[in-house]
Amino acid sequence: MTFISTKTGQFRYFALQLDDFDWQGKDVLDFGGNIGNLLRDPECTAEVARYTCIDVDREAIDRGRESFPEATWLHYDRYCFYFNPGGMPGLAVPDPGRTFDYIVCYSVFTNTLRRDMFDLVEQLKAMLKPSGKLAFTFIDQHFHAWPGNYAGDNLMWRLERDNKERPEIDNVRLHAQAANSSWCTLVNASEIFIETEELPRVDGDQQQSCHTYYTAEYMQSLFPGAIIRPPANQEMQHCCILA
């Protein structure tokens, strides 16, 4: 199974969060960048030759390389519940051979366990230049991203979207379980685990989705020196910026 992303707007999202639309002359690592949709953003100012993408999906990396051969593309065969269940748990991030002004991670730690987020953040921080910044997204389960258009919070949006044709799933009950949570993990849109990383074993062919949520306050407590910014560009995802 491959996961080719058609999501656009990543450059504008991070440019707004980093308050910088001029990425000329900057070395950029797009961690979890799939086929390089950041480069496909019409507003993107990153230089292709100074862009590196690391992703767990080999086909995405191959397709990105076909489109932007001047960039650097590295496959990362690390275990991921949904995107790479056959990968190696705990595998180190491949060495890109350079350090970076910006490392951006769009919707990466929203699909991993908390311990993997800690591990990967430390590895990525070591790849920053002295003045570099690491920016990654996360989703606050209680945040109302589109109050004028959708009444529910981010967790209910996910439940309703994924269970649209699954009337046997009690979305209201699942949502209520996370009512007072500082973080939680939703597995296969049908089970929710509150503030724990001890998830049940699920066979590879049954690993449909894994979404981890953190409140903005809790994320700030995990990374006290970080800048936490609310969603931008009409997105649902907050941004955590580390220097």
PDB file of C-alpha atoms in Angstrom:
ATOM      1  CA  MET A   1       0.000   0.000   0.000  1.00  0.00           C
ATOM      2  CA  THR A   2       1.248   3.460  -0.872  1.00  0.00           C
ATOM      3  CA  PHE A   3       0.193   6.876   0.399  1.00  0.00           C
ATOM      4  CA  ILE A   4       0.542   9.612  -2.189  1.00  0.00           C
ATOM      5  CA  SER A   5      -0.567  12.917  -0.718  1.00  0.00           C
ATOM      6  CA  THR A   6      -2.492  15.486  -2.719  1.00  0.00           C
ATOM      7  CA  LYS A   7      -2.523  18.004   0.161  1.00  0.00           C
ATOM      8  CA  THR A   8      -1.375  21.466  -0.844  1.00  0.00           C
ATOM      9  CA  GLY A   9      -0.634  24.696   1.022  1.00  0.00           C
ATOM     10  CA  GLN A  10       2.167  23.376   3.243  1.00  0.00           C
ATOM     11  CA  PHE A  11       4.582  26.133   2.278  1.00  0.00           C
ATOM     12  CA  ARG A  12       2.111  28.905   3.018  1.00  0.00           C
ATOM     13  CA  TYR A  13       1.199  27.261   6.334  1.00  0.00           C
ATOM     14  CA  PHE A  14       4.795  27.136   7.553  1.00  0.00           C
ATOM     15  CA  ALA A  15       5.690  30.527   6.078  1.00  0.00           C
ATOM     16  CA  LEU A  16       2.882  32.046   8.151  1.00  0.00           C
ATOM     17  CA  GLN A  17       3.897  30.154  11.302  1.00  0.00           C
ATOM     18  CA  LEU A  18       7.583  31.038  10.889  1.00  0.00           C
ATOM     19  CA  ASP A  19       6.728  34.586   9.767  1.00  0.00           C
ATOM     20  CA  ASP A  20       9.008  34.184   6.765  1.00  0.00           C
ATOM     21  CA  PHE A  21       7.977  33.829   3.118  1.00  0.00           C
ATOM     22  CA  ASP A  22      11.525  34.201   1.735  1.00  0.00           C
ATOM     23  CA  TRP A  23      13.250  30.816   1.916  1.00  0.00           C
ATOM     24  CA  GLN A  24      15.819  31.630  -0.764  1.00  0.00           C
ATOM     25  CA  GLY A  25      19.280  30.587   0.400  1.00  0.00           C
ATOM     26  CA  LYS A  26      17.910  28.333   3.136  1.00  0.00           C
ATOM     27  CA  ASP A  27      18.485  24.606   3.514  1.00  0.00           C
ATOM     28  CA  VAL A  28      15.124  22.959   4.158  1.00  0.00           C
ATOM     29  CA  LEU A  29      14.257  19.480   5.428  1.00  0.00           C
ATOM     30  CA  ASP A  30      10.679  18.419   4.797  1.00  0.00           C
ATOM     31  CA  PHE A  31      10.332  15.504   7.218  1.00  0.00           C
ATOM     32  CA  GLY A  32       7.396  13.362   6.174  1.00  0.00           C
ATOM     33  CA  GLY A  33       7.126  15.464   3.025  1.00  0.00           C
ATOM     34  CA  ASN A  34       5.668  12.693   0.837  1.00  0.00           C
ATOM     35  CA  ILE A  35       6.052  13.667  -2.852  1.00  0.00           C
ATOM     36  CA  GLY A  36       7.255  17.166  -2.009  1.00  0.00           C
ATOM     37  CA  ASN A  37       3.969  19.030  -2.066  1.00  0.00           C
ATOM     38  CA  LEU A  38       5.659  21.884  -0.223  1.00  0.00           C
ATOM     39  CA  LEU A  39       7.635  22.552  -3.419  1.00  0.00           C
ATOM     40  CA  ARG A  40       4.430  22.360  -5.472  1.00  0.00           C
ATOM     41  CA  ASP A  41       2.855  25.227  -3.553  1.00  0.00           C
ATOM     42  CA  PRO A  42       2.720  28.153  -6.040  1.00  0.00           C
ATOM     43  CA  GLU A  43       3.924  30.494  -3.295  1.00  0.00           C
ATOM     44  CA  CYS A  44       6.953  28.357  -2.433  1.00  0.00           C
ATOM     45  CA  THR A  45      10.278  30.200  -2.442  1.00  0.00           C
ATOM     46  CA  ALA A  46      12.438  27.283  -1.286  1.00  0.00           C
ATOM     47  CA  GLU A  47      15.253  26.375  -3.677  1.00  0.00           C
ATOM     48  CA  VAL A  48      14.816  22.867  -5.068  1.00  0.00           C
ATOM     49  CA  ALA A  49      18.547  22.117  -4.851  1.00  0.00           C
ATOM     50  CA  ARG A  50      18.533  23.006  -1.131  1.00  0.00           C
ATOM     51  CA  TYR A  51      15.428  20.965  -0.345  1.00  0.00           C
ATOM     52  CA  THR A  52      15.569  17.524   1.301  1.00  0.00           C
ATOM     53  CA  CYS A  53      12.597  15.220   1.816  1.00  0.00           C
ATOM     54  CA  ILE A  54      12.544  12.208   4.155  1.00  0.00           C
ATOM     55  CA  ASP A  55       9.498   9.925   4.162  1.00  0.00           C
ATOM     56  CA  VAL A  56       8.523   6.381   5.146  1.00  0.00           C
ATOM     57  CA  ASP A  57       6.676   5.786   1.865  1.00  0.00           C
ATOM     58  CA  ARG A  58       9.115   4.603  -0.793  1.00  0.00           C
ATOM     59  CA  GLU A  59       6.791   5.254  -3.741  1.00  0.00           C
ATOM     60  CA  ALA A  60       6.209   8.827  -2.586  1.00  0.00           C
ATOM     61  CA  ILE A  61       9.964   9.371  -2.405  1.00  0.00           C
ATOM     62  CA  ASP A  62      10.453   7.886  -5.881  1.00  0.00           C
ATOM     63  CA  ARG A  63       7.709  10.047  -7.377  1.00  0.00           C
ATOM     64  CA  GLY A  64       9.054  13.151  -5.691  1.00  0.00           C
ATOM     65  CA  ARG A  65      12.509  12.428  -7.105  1.00  0.00           C
ATOM     66  CA  GLU A  66      11.033  12.082 -10.594  1.00  0.00           C
ATOM     67  CA  SER A  67       9.412  15.520 -10.320  1.00  0.00           C
ATOM     68  CA  PHE A  68      12.302  17.326  -8.606  1.00  0.00           C
ATOM     69  CA  PRO A  69      15.560  15.473  -9.381  1.00  0.00           C
ATOM     70  CA  GLU A  70      17.699  18.356  -8.082  1.00  0.00           C
ATOM     71  CA  ALA A  71      16.333  17.866  -4.556  1.00  0.00           C
ATOM     72  CA  THR A  72      17.484  15.203  -2.100  1.00  0.00           C
ATOM     73  CA  TRP A  73      15.083  12.311  -1.442  1.00  0.00           C
ATOM     74  CA  LEU A  74      15.635   9.786   1.363  1.00  0.00           C
ATOM     75  CA  HIS A  75      13.462   6.797   2.145  1.00  0.00           C
ATOM     76  CA  TYR A  76      13.092   6.131   5.885  1.00  0.00           C
ATOM     77  CA  ASP A  77      11.965   2.572   6.564  1.00  0.00           C
ATOM     78  CA  ARG A  78      10.789   3.173  10.135  1.00  0.00           C
ATOM     79  CA  TYR A  79       7.689   1.540  11.574  1.00  0.00           C
ATOM     80  CA  CYS A  80       4.550   3.648  11.485  1.00  0.00           C
ATOM     81  CA  PHE A  81       1.203   2.178  12.570  1.00  0.00           C
ATOM     82  CA  TYR A  82      -0.637   3.127   9.392  1.00  0.00           C
ATOM     83  CA  PHE A  83       1.831   4.472   6.856  1.00  0.00           C
ATOM     84  CA  ASN A  84       4.567   1.849   7.234  1.00  0.00           C
ATOM     85  CA  PRO A  85       3.487  -1.093   9.458  1.00  0.00           C
ATOM     86  CA  GLY A  86       6.257  -3.260   7.990  1.00  0.00           C
ATOM     87  CA  GLY A  87       9.017  -0.842   8.910  1.00  0.00           C
ATOM     88  CA  MET A  88      11.640  -1.167  11.643  1.00  0.00           C
ATOM     89  CA  PRO A  89      10.622   0.211  15.069  1.00  0.00           C
ATOM     90  CA  GLY A  90      12.972   2.862  16.397  1.00  0.00           C
ATOM     91  CA  LEU A  91      15.094   3.101  13.254  1.00  0.00           C
ATOM     92  CA  ALA A  92      17.317   6.178  13.303  1.00  0.00           C
ATOM     93  CA  VAL A  93      16.599   9.023  10.907  1.00  0.00           C
ATOM     94  CA  PRO A  94      18.901   8.721   7.860  1.00  0.00           C
ATOM     95  CA  ASP A  95      21.786  11.159   7.773  1.00  0.00           C
ATOM     96  CA  PRO A  96      21.074  13.795   5.100  1.00  0.00           C
ATOM     97  CA  GLY A  97      24.690  14.950   5.092  1.00  0.00           C
ATOM     98  CA  ARG A  98      23.878  18.568   5.905  1.00  0.00           C
ATOM     99  CA  THR A  99      22.242  20.740   8.535  1.00  0.00           C
ATOM    100  CA  PHE A 100      19.174  22.887   8.003  1.00  0.00           C
ATOM    101  CA  ASP A 101      17.809  26.382   8.478  1.00  0.00           C
ATOM    102  CA  TYR A 102      14.268  25.031   8.609  1.00  0.00           C
ATOM    103  CA  ILE A 103      12.991  21.558   9.382  1.00  0.00           C
ATOM    104  CA  VAL A 104       9.251  21.276   8.883  1.00  0.00           C
ATOM    105  CA  CYS A 105       6.977  18.344   9.708  1.00  0.00           C
ATOM    106  CA  TYR A 106       3.404  18.584   8.494  1.00  0.00           C
ATOM    107  CA  SER A 107       0.995  16.044  10.007  1.00  0.00           C
ATOM    108  CA  VAL A 108       3.768  13.679  11.109  1.00  0.00           C
ATOM    109  CA  PHE A 109       3.410  13.568  14.882  1.00  0.00           C
ATOM    110  CA  THR A 110      -0.359  13.519  14.503  1.00  0.00           C
ATOM    111  CA  ASN A 111       0.082   9.913  13.347  1.00  0.00           C
ATOM    112  CA  THR A 112       2.735   8.626  15.755  1.00  0.00           C
ATOM    113  CA  LEU A 113       2.879   7.723  19.423  1.00  0.00           C
ATOM    114  CA  ARG A 114       4.191  10.232  21.927  1.00  0.00           C
ATOM    115  CA  ARG A 115       7.436   8.333  22.558  1.00  0.00           C
ATOM    116  CA  ASP A 116       8.178   8.382  18.830  1.00  0.00           C
ATOM    117  CA  MET A 117       7.556  12.125  18.744  1.00  0.00           C
ATOM    118  CA  PHE A 118      10.104  12.672  21.540  1.00  0.00           C
ATOM    119  CA  ASP A 119      12.667  10.452  19.820  1.00  0.00           C
ATOM    120  CA  LEU A 120      12.254  12.034  16.409  1.00  0.00           C
ATOM    121  CA  VAL A 121      12.215  15.606  17.696  1.00  0.00           C
ATOM    122  CA  GLU A 122      15.567  15.070  19.426  1.00  0.00           C
ATOM    123  CA  GLN A 123      17.082  13.583  16.282  1.00  0.00           C
ATOM    124  CA  LEU A 124      15.746  16.384  14.109  1.00  0.00           C
ATOM    125  CA  LYS A 125      16.934  19.124  16.468  1.00  0.00           C
ATOM    126  CA  ALA A 126      20.456  17.737  16.075  1.00  0.00           C
ATOM    127  CA  MET A 127      20.194  18.452  12.335  1.00  0.00           C
ATOM    128  CA  LEU A 128      19.504  22.173  12.772  1.00  0.00           C
ATOM    129  CA  LYS A 129      22.006  24.896  12.063  1.00  0.00           C
ATOM    130  CA  PRO A 130      22.812  27.061  15.127  1.00  0.00           C
ATOM    131  CA  SER A 131      20.127  29.553  14.075  1.00  0.00           C
ATOM    132  CA  GLY A 132      17.790  26.941  12.605  1.00  0.00           C
ATOM    133  CA  LYS A 133      14.180  26.206  13.541  1.00  0.00           C
ATOM    134  CA  LEU A 134      12.132  23.033  13.745  1.00  0.00           C
ATOM    135  CA  ALA A 135       8.405  23.502  13.153  1.00  0.00           C
ATOM    136  CA  PHE A 136       5.925  20.663  13.452  1.00  0.00           C
ATOM    137  CA  THR A 137       2.166  20.454  13.504  1.00  0.00           C
ATOM    138  CA  PHE A 138      -0.120  18.894  16.080  1.00  0.00           C
ATOM    139  CA  ILE A 139      -3.872  18.762  16.568  1.00  0.00           C
ATOM    140  CA  ASP A 140      -5.657  19.907  19.724  1.00  0.00           C
ATOM    141  CA  GLN A 141      -8.608  17.576  20.224  1.00  0.00           C
ATOM    142  CA  HIS A 142     -10.700  20.246  21.955  1.00  0.00           C
ATOM    143  CA  PHE A 143      -9.993  23.117  19.554  1.00  0.00           C
ATOM    144  CA  HIS A 144     -12.764  24.401  17.273  1.00  0.00           C
ATOM    145  CA  ALA A 145     -10.902  25.027  14.020  1.00  0.00           C
ATOM    146  CA  TRP A 146     -13.793  26.380  11.950  1.00  0.00           C
ATOM    147  CA  PRO A 147     -16.345  27.848  14.378  1.00  0.00           C
ATOM    148  CA  GLY A 148     -18.273  29.619  11.644  1.00  0.00           C
ATOM    149  CA  ASN A 149     -18.627  26.529   9.481  1.00  0.00           C
ATOM    150  CA  TYR A 150     -18.463  23.540  11.814  1.00  0.00           C
ATOM    151  CA  ALA A 151     -19.765  23.426  15.370  1.00  0.00           C
ATOM    152  CA  GLY A 152     -17.719  20.493  16.624  1.00  0.00           C
ATOM    153  CA  ASP A 153     -14.134  20.306  17.825  1.00  0.00           C
ATOM    154  CA  ASN A 154     -11.249  18.636  16.010  1.00  0.00           C
ATOM    155  CA  LEU A 155     -11.820  15.213  17.551  1.00  0.00           C
ATOM    156  CA  MET A 156     -15.492  15.140  16.633  1.00  0.00           C
ATOM    157  CA  TRP A 157     -14.619  16.231  13.087  1.00  0.00           C
ATOM    158  CA  ARG A 158     -12.342  13.216  12.745  1.00  0.00           C
ATOM    159  CA  LEU A 159     -14.895  10.819  14.228  1.00  0.00           C
ATOM    160  CA  GLU A 160     -17.668  12.052  11.971  1.00  0.00           C
ATOM    161  CA  ARG A 161     -15.478  12.002   8.894  1.00  0.00           C
ATOM    162  CA  ASP A 162     -14.053   8.520   9.410  1.00  0.00           C
ATOM    163  CA  ASN A 163     -17.269   6.947  10.666  1.00  0.00           C
ATOM    164  CA  LYS A 164     -19.645   8.530   8.178  1.00  0.00           C
ATOM    165  CA  GLU A 165     -20.685   5.129   6.867  1.00  0.00           C
ATOM    166  CA  ARG A 166     -20.202   3.212  10.129  1.00  0.00           C
ATOM    167  CA  PRO A 167     -23.391   3.733  12.155  1.00  0.00           C
ATOM    168  CA  GLU A 168     -22.332   1.041  14.613  1.00  0.00           C
ATOM    169  CA  ILE A 169     -19.616   3.352  15.976  1.00  0.00           C
ATOM    170  CA  ASP A 170     -20.838   5.553  18.819  1.00  0.00           C
ATOM    171  CA  ASN A 171     -19.066   8.832  18.056  1.00  0.00           C
ATOM    172  CA  VAL A 172     -20.680  10.635  20.982  1.00  0.00           C
ATOM    173  CA  ARG A 173     -19.448   8.046  23.476  1.00  0.00           C
ATOM    174  CA  LEU A 174     -15.912   8.086  22.068  1.00  0.00           C
ATOM    175  CA  HIS A 175     -15.851  11.862  22.102  1.00  0.00           C
ATOM    176  CA  ALA A 176     -17.048  11.972  25.719  1.00  0.00           C
ATOM    177  CA  GLN A 177     -14.220   9.651  26.789  1.00  0.00           C
ATOM    178  CA  ALA A 178     -11.693  12.302  25.773  1.00  0.00           C
ATOM    179  CA  ALA A 179     -13.586  15.237  27.283  1.00  0.00           C
ATOM    180  CA  ASN A 180     -11.002  16.039  29.957  1.00  0.00           C
ATOM    181  CA  SER A 181      -7.918  14.653  28.243  1.00  0.00           C
ATOM    182  CA  SER A 182      -4.650  16.524  27.809  1.00  0.00           C
ATOM    183  CA  TRP A 183      -3.707  14.027  25.109  1.00  0.00           C
ATOM    184  CA  CYS A 184      -5.224  10.942  23.557  1.00  0.00           C
ATOM    185  CA  THR A 185      -4.904   8.509  20.666  1.00  0.00           C
ATOM    186  CA  LEU A 186      -7.723   7.462  18.363  1.00  0.00           C
ATOM    187  CA  VAL A 187      -7.132   4.068  16.738  1.00  0.00           C
ATOM    188  CA  ASN A 188      -9.059   2.964  13.659  1.00  0.00           C
ATOM    189  CA  ALA A 189     -11.651   5.659  14.458  1.00  0.00           C
ATOM    190  CA  SER A 190     -13.275   3.186  16.848  1.00  0.00           C
ATOM    191  CA  GLU A 191     -11.181   3.069  20.038  1.00  0.00           C
ATOM    192  CA  ILE A 192      -9.770   5.956  22.008  1.00  0.00           C
ATOM    193  CA  PHE A 193      -6.942   5.717  24.530  1.00  0.00           C
ATOM    194  CA  ILE A 194      -6.527   8.471  27.100  1.00  0.00           C
ATOM    195  CA  GLU A 195      -3.039   9.600  28.103  1.00  0.00           C
ATOM    196  CA  THR A 196      -1.379   6.240  27.518  1.00  0.00           C
ATOM    197  CA  GLU A 197       0.967   4.725  24.968  1.00  0.00           C
ATOM    198  CA  GLU A 198      -0.022   1.173  25.820  1.00  0.00           C
ATOM    199  CA  LEU A 199      -2.143   0.375  22.799  1.00  0.00           C
ATOM    200  CA  PRO A 200      -3.414  -3.100  21.931  1.00  0.00           C
ATOM    201  CA  ARG A 201      -1.598  -5.054  19.258  1.00  0.00           C
ATOM    202  CA  VAL A 202      -3.314  -4.770  15.881  1.00  0.00           C
ATOM    203  CA  ASP A 203      -2.428  -6.930  12.887  1.00  0.00           C
ATOM    204  CA  GLY A 204      -0.917  -5.057   9.950  1.00  0.00           C
ATOM    205  CA  ASP A 205      -3.920  -5.483   7.673  1.00  0.00           C
ATOM    206  CA  GLN A 206      -6.172  -4.058  10.419  1.00  0.00           C
ATOM    207  CA  GLN A 207      -4.062  -0.947  11.016  1.00  0.00           C
ATOM    208  CA  GLN A 208      -6.356   1.592   9.410  1.00  0.00           C
ATOM    209  CA  SER A 209      -5.542   4.821  11.222  1.00  0.00           C
ATOM    210  CA  CYS A 210      -3.849   6.179  14.325  1.00  0.00           C
ATOM    211  CA  HIS A 211      -4.356   9.820  15.312  1.00  0.00           C
ATOM    212  CA  THR A 212      -2.691  11.308  18.380  1.00  0.00           C
ATOM    213  CA  TYR A 213      -3.984  14.583  19.827  1.00  0.00           C
ATOM    214  CA  TYR A 214      -2.435  17.052  22.275  1.00  0.00           C
ATOM    215  CA  THR A 215      -3.898  20.190  23.769  1.00  0.00           C
ATOM    216  CA  ALA A 216      -1.865  23.326  23.151  1.00  0.00           C
ATOM    217  CA  GLU A 217      -1.252  23.651  26.890  1.00  0.00           C
ATOM    218  CA  TYR A 218       0.018  20.098  27.155  1.00  0.00           C
ATOM    219  CA  MET A 219       2.318  20.488  24.158  1.00  0.00           C
ATOM    220  CA  GLN A 220       3.764  23.602  25.790  1.00  0.00           C
ATOM    221  CA  SER A 221       4.449  21.565  28.933  1.00  0.00           C
ATOM    222  CA  LEU A 222       6.250  18.906  26.884  1.00  0.00           C
ATOM    223  CA  PHE A 223       8.474  21.499  25.191  1.00  0.00           C
ATOM    224  CA  PRO A 224       8.695  24.445  27.635  1.00  0.00           C
ATOM    225  CA  GLY A 225      10.947  26.514  25.394  1.00  0.00           C
ATOM    226  CA  ALA A 226       8.802  26.129  22.316  1.00  0.00           C
ATOM    227  CA  ILE A 227       6.633  28.715  20.618  1.00  0.00           C
ATOM    228  CA  ILE A 228       3.104  27.321  20.229  1.00  0.00           C
ATOM    229  CA  ARG A 229       1.028  28.958  17.539  1.00  0.00           C
ATOM    230  CA  PRO A 230      -2.645  28.455  16.651  1.00  0.00           C
ATOM    231  CA  PRO A 231      -3.707  27.096  13.267  1.00  0.00           C
ATOM    232  CA  ALA A 232      -3.012  29.203  10.185  1.00  0.00           C
ATOM    233  CA  ASN A 233      -4.115  29.161   6.552  1.00  0.00           C
ATOM    234  CA  GLN A 234      -7.561  27.805   7.480  1.00  0.00           C
ATOM    235  CA  GLU A 235      -5.952  24.609   8.838  1.00  0.00           C
ATOM    236  CA  MET A 236      -6.932  22.622  11.937  1.00  0.00           C
ATOM    237  CA  GLN A 237      -3.338  22.047  13.060  1.00  0.00           C
ATOM    238  CA  HIS A 238      -1.427  24.042  15.652  1.00  0.00           C
ATOM    239  CA  CYS A 239       2.322  24.552  15.229  1.00  0.00           C
ATOM    240  CA  CYS A 240       5.153  23.919  17.687  1.00  0.00           C
ATOM    241  CA  ILE A 241       8.376  25.795  16.874  1.00  0.00           C
ATOM    242  CA  LEU A 242      11.709  24.835  18.452  1.00  0.00           C
ATOM    243  CA  ALA A 243      15.050  26.558  17.969  1.00  0.00           C
TER     244      ALA A 243
END
